[in-house]
Structures are given as structure tokens and as C-alpha cells.
Coordinates of N, CA and C in Angstrom, one line a residue:
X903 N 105.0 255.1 -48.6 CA 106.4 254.9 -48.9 C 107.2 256.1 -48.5
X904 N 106.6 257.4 -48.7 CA 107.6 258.6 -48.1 C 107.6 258.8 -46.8
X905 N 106.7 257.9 -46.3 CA 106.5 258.4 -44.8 C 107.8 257.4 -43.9
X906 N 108.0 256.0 -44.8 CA 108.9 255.1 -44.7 C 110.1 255.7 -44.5
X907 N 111.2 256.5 -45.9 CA 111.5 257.0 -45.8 C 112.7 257.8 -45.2
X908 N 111.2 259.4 -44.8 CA 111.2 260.0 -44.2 C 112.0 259.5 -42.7
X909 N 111.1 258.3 -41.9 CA 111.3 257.6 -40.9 C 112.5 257.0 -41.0
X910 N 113.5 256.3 -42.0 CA 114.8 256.1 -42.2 C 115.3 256.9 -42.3
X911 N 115.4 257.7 -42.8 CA 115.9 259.4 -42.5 C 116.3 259.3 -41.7
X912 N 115.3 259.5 -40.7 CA 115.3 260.4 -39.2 C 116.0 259.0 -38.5
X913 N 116.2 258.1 -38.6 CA 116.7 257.2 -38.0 C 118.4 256.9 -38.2
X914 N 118.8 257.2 -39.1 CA 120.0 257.6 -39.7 C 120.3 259.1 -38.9
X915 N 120.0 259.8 -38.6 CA 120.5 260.9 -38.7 C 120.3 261.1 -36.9
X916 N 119.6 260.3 -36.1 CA 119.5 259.9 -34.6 C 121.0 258.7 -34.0
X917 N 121.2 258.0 -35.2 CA 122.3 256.9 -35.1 C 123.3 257.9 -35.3
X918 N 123.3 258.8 -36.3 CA 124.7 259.6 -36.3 C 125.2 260.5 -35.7
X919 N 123.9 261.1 -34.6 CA 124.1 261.9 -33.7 C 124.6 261.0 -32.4
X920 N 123.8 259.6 -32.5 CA 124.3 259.0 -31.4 C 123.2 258.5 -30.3
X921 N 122.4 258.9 -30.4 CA 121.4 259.1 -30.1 C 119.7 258.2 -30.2
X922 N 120.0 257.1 -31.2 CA 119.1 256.3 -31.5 C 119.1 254.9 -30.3
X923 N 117.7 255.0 -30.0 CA 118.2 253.7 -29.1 C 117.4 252.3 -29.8
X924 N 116.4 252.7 -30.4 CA 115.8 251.8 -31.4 C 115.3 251.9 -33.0
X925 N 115.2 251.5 -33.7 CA 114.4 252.1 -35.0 C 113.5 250.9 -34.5
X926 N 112.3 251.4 -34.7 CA 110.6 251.0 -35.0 C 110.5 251.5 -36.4
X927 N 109.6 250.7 -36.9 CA 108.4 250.9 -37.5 C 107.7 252.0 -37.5
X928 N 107.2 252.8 -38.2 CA 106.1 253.9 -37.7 C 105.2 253.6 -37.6
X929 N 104.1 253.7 -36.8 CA 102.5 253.1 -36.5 C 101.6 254.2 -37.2
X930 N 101.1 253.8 -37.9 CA 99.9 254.2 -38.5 C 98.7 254.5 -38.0
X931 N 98.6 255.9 -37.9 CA 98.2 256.5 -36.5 C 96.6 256.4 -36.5
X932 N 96.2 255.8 -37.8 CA 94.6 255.5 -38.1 C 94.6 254.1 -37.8
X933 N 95.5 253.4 -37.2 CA 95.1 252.1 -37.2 C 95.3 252.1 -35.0
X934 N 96.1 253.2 -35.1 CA 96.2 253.6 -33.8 C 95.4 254.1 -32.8
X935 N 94.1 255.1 -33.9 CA 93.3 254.9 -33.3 C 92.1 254.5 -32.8
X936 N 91.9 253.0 -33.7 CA 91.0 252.0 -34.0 C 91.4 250.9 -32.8
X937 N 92.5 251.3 -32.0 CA 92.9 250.4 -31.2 C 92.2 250.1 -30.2
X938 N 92.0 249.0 -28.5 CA 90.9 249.0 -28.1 C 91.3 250.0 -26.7
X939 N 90.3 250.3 -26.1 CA 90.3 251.6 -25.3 C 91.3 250.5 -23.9
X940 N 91.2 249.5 -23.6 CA 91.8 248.7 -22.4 C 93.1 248.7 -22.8
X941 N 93.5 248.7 -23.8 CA 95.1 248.3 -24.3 C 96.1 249.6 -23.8
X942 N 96.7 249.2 -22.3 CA 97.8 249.9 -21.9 C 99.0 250.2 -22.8
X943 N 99.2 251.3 -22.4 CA 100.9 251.4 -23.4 C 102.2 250.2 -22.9
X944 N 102.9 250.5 -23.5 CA 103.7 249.4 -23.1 C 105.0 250.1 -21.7
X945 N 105.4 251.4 -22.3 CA 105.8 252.2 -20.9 C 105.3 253.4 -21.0
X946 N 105.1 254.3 -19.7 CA 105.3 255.4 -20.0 C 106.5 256.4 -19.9
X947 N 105.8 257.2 -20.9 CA 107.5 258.0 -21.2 C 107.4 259.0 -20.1
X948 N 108.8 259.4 -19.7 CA 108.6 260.6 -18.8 C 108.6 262.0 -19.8
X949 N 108.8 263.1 -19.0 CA 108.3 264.3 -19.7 C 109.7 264.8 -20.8
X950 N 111.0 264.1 -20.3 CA 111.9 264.3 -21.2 C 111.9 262.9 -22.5
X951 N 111.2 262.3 -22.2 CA 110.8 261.0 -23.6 C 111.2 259.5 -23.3
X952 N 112.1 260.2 -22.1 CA 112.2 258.2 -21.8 C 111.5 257.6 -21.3
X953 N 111.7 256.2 -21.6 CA 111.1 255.1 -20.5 C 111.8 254.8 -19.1
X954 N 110.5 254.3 -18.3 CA 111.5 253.3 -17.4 C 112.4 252.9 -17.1
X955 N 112.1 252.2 -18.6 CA 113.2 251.1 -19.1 C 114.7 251.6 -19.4
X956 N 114.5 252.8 -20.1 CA 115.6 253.6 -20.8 C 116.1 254.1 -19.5
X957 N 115.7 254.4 -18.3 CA 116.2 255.1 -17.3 C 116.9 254.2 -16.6
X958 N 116.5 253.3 -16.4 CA 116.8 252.0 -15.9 C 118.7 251.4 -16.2
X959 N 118.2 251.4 -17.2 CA 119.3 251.3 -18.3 C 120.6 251.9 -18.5
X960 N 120.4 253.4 -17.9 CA 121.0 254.4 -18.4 C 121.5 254.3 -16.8
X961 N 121.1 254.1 -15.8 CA 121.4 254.4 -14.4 C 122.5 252.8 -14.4
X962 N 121.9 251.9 -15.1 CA 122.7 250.6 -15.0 C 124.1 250.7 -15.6
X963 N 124.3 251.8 -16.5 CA 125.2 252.1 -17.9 C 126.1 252.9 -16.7
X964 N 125.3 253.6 -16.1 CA 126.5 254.9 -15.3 C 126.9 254.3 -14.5
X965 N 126.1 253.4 -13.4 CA 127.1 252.8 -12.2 C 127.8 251.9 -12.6
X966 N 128.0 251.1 -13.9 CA 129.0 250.1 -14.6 C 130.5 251.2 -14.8
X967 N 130.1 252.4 -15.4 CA 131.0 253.1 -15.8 C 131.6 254.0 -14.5
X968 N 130.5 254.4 -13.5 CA 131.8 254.8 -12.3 C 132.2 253.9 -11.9
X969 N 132.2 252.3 -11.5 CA 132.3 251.7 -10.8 C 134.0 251.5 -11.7
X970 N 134.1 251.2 -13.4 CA 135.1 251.4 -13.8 C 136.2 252.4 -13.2
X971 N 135.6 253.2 -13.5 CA 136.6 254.8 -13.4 C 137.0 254.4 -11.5
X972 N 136.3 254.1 -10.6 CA 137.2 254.1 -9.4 C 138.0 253.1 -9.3
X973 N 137.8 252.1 -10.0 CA 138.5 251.4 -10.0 C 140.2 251.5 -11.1
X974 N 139.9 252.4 -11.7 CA 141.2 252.7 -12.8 C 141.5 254.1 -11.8
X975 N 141.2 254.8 -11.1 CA 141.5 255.6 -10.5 C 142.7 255.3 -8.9
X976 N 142.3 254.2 -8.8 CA 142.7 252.9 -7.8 C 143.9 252.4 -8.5
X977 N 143.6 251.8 -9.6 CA 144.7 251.5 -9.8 C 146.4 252.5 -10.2
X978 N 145.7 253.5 -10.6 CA 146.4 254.6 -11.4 C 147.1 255.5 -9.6
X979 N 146.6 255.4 -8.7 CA 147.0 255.5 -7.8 C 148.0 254.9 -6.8
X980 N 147.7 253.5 -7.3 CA 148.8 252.4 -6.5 C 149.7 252.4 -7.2
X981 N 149.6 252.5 -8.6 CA 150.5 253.0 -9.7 C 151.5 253.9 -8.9
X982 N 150.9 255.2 -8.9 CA 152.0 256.6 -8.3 C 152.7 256.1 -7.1
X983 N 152.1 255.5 -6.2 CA 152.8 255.3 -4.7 C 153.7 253.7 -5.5
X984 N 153.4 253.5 -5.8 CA 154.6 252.5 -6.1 C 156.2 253.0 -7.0
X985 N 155.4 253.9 -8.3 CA 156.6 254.5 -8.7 C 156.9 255.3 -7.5
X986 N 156.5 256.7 -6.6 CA 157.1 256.9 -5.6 C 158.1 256.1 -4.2
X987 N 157.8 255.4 -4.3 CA 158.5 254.3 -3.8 C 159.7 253.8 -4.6
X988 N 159.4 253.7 -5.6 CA 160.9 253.1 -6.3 C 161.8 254.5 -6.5
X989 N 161.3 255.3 -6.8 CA 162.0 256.6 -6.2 C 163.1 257.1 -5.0
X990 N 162.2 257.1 -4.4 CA 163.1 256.7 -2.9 C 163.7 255.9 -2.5
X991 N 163.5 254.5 -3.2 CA 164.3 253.3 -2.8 C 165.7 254.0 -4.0
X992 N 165.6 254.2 -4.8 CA 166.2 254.6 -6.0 C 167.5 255.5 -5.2
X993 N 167.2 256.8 -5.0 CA 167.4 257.4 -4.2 C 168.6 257.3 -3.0
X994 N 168.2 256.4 -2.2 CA 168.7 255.7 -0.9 C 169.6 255.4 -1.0
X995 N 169.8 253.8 -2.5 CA 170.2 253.0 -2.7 C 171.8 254.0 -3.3
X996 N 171.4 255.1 -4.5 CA 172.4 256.2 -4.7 C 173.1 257.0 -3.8
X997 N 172.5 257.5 -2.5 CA 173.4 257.8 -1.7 C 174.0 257.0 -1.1
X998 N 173.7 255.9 -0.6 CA 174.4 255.0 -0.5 C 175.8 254.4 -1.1
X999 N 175.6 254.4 -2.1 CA 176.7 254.0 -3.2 C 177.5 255.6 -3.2
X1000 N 177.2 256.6 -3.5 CA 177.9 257.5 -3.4 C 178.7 257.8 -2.2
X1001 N 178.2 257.3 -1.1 CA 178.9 257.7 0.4 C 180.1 256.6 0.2
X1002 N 179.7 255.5 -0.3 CA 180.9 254.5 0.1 C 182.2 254.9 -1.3
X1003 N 181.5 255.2 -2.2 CA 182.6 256.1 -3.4 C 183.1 256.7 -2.9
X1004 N 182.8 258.0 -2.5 CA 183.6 259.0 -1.3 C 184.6 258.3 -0.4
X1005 N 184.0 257.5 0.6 CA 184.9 256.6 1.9 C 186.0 256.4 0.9
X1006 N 185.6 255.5 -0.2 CA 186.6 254.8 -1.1 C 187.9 256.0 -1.0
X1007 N 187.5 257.3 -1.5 CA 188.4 257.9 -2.4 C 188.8 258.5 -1.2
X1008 N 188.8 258.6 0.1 CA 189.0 258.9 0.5 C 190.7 258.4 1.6
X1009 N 190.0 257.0 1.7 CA 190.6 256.3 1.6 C 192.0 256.3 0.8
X1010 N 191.9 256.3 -0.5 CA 193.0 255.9 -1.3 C 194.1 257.2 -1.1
X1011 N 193.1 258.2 -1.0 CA 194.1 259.1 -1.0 C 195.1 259.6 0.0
X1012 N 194.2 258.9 1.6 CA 195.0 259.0 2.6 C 196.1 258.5 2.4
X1013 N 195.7 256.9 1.8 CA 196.9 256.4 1.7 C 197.9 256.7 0.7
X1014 N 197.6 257.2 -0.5 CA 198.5 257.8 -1.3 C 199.6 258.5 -0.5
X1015 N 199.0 259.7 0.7 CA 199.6 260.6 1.3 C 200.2 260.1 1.9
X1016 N 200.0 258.9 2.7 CA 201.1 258.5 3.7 C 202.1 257.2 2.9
X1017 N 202.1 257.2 1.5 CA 203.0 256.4 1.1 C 204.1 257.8 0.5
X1018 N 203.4 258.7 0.2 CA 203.9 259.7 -0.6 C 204.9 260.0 1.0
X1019 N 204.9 260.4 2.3 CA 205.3 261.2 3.3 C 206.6 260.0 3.4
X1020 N 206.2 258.5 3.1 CA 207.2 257.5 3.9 C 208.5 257.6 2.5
X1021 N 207.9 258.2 1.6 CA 208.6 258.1 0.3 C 209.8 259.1 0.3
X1022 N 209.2 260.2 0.8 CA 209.5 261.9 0.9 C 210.8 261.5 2.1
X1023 N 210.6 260.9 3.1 CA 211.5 260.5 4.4 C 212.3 259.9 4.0
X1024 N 212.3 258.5 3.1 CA 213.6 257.5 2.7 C 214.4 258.2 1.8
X1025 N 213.8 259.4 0.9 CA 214.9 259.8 0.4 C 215.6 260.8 0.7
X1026 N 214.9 261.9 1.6 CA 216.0 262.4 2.5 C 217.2 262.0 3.4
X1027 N 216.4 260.6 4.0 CA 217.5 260.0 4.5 C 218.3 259.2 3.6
X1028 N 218.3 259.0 2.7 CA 219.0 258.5 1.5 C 219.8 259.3 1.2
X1029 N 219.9 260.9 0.9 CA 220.5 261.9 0.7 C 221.5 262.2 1.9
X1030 N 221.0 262.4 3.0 CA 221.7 262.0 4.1 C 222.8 261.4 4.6
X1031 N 223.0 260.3 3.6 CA 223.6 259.1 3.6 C 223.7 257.6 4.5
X1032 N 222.1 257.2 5.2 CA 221.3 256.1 5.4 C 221.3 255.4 4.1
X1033 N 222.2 254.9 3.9 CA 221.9 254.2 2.6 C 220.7 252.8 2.5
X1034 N 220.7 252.7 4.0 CA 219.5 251.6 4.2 C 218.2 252.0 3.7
X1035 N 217.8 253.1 3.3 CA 216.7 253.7 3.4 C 216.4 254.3 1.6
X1036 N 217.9 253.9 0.9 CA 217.8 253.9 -0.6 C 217.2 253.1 -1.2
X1037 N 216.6 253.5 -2.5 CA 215.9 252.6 -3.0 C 216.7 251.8 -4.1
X1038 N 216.7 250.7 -4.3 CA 217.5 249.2 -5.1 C 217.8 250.4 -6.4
X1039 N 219.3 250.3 -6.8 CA 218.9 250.7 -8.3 C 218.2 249.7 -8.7
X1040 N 218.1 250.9 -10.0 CA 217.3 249.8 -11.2 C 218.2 249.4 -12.5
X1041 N 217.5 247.9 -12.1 CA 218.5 247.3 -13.2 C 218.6 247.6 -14.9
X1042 N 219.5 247.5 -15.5 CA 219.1 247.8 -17.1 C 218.4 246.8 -17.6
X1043 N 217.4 247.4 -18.6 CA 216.6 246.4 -19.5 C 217.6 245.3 -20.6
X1044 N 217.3 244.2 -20.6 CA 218.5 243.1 -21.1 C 218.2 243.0 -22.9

């Protein structure tokens, strides 16, 4: 019964490290030795304690897991060149818009100037006395 246990113990405390990959039974090492001399192990362990099987496993575990990671690495990449891209398109599309703002304002203000110069001329010649070139009084509000 303490050897039982003991054996849950250690089996708990392998799970909480992380570290357990089975709980067995403990074999009863007098019944272990009464066993017959033909009877193969089931694997053998290498010199660090695993099996085959456990290697096997663990090699099957890692290439699942890189195979992941390049592929999220892939993704996380197409990711950047696409935000990069919308960047620049971003970009473009702003200077763009800003050059024709500019043109715009440029624009208006030529024309401002050359309404302001034709404005500046009718009323000198108005002062002059071109009366053609006066502007309408203005009527009174009724």
C-alpha cells in the first residue's frame, strides 16, 4: 500500500512538472524476476530513458509544431507586405489629393487676383469719369 502511494506521489508530482507521459502500475520486482528468460521488453529505453516510441512521438510533436510556426511566420509576413502596401497606396493616394488641393488653391487665388486687378481698373476709370465702367448703385433695402 505505501509503495502504491509513494508511486502516486511521484506521479503527481511528474504531471505537475509536466513531464509524465504515463502512470503505470508499479511491477513487483519479485514477480519480475520469476518472469521467463525469452520474454522481450516491450521497448528499449535509450540512455536518456526514452523509448522509440517516445522519440518517435516527440520528433512527430516537433515537425507538427515547426511546420505550424512556418506557416504563421508566412502568414504574419504576407500580413507586413500587405499592410506595407496599403501604406504606400495610402500615401500616393494623399499626395495626390494634396497636389490637386494646392492646383485648387491655386487656382482660386489667381483668380481672385485677376478679379481683384479688373476691379482695381473699373474703379479708377470710374473716378476718371468712364462712367461706363461704374458699378450700378445700390438700391435701398424696401
Amino acid at each position: 500500500m505505501t509503495r502504491m502511494i509513494l508511486a502516486t506521489a511521484a506521479a503527481f508530482a511528474l504531471l505537475g512538472a509536466g513531464q509524465a507521459v504515463a502512470f503505470q502500475q508499479p511491477v513487483d520486482t519479485v514477480a519480475a524476476d520469476k518472469a521467463p528468460a525469452d520474454a522481450s521488453p516491450v521497448a528499449e529505453k535509450q540512455p536518456d530513458g526514452t523509448t522509440p516510441e517516445e522519440r518517435a512521438n516527440t520528433a512527430r510533436l516537433n515537425a507538427a509544431q515547426a511546420s505550424q510556426a512556418k506557416a504563421e511566420v508566412t502568414t504574419y509576413e504576407q500580413e507586413v507586405a500587405a499592410a506595407k502596401q496599403q501604406v504606400a497606396h495610402d500615401q500616393a493616394v494623399f499626395a495626390e489629393e494634396t497636389a490637386a488641393y494646392e492646383a485648387e488653391k491655386a487656382r482660386v487665388a489667381a483668380m481672385s487676383a485677376e478679379e481683384r486687378l479688373k476691379w482695381e481698373a473699373d474703379a479708377a476709370a470710374c473716378k476718371a469719369g468712364d462712367m461706363t465702367r461704374c458699378a450700378a448703385p445700390a438700391t435701398p433695402p424696401r
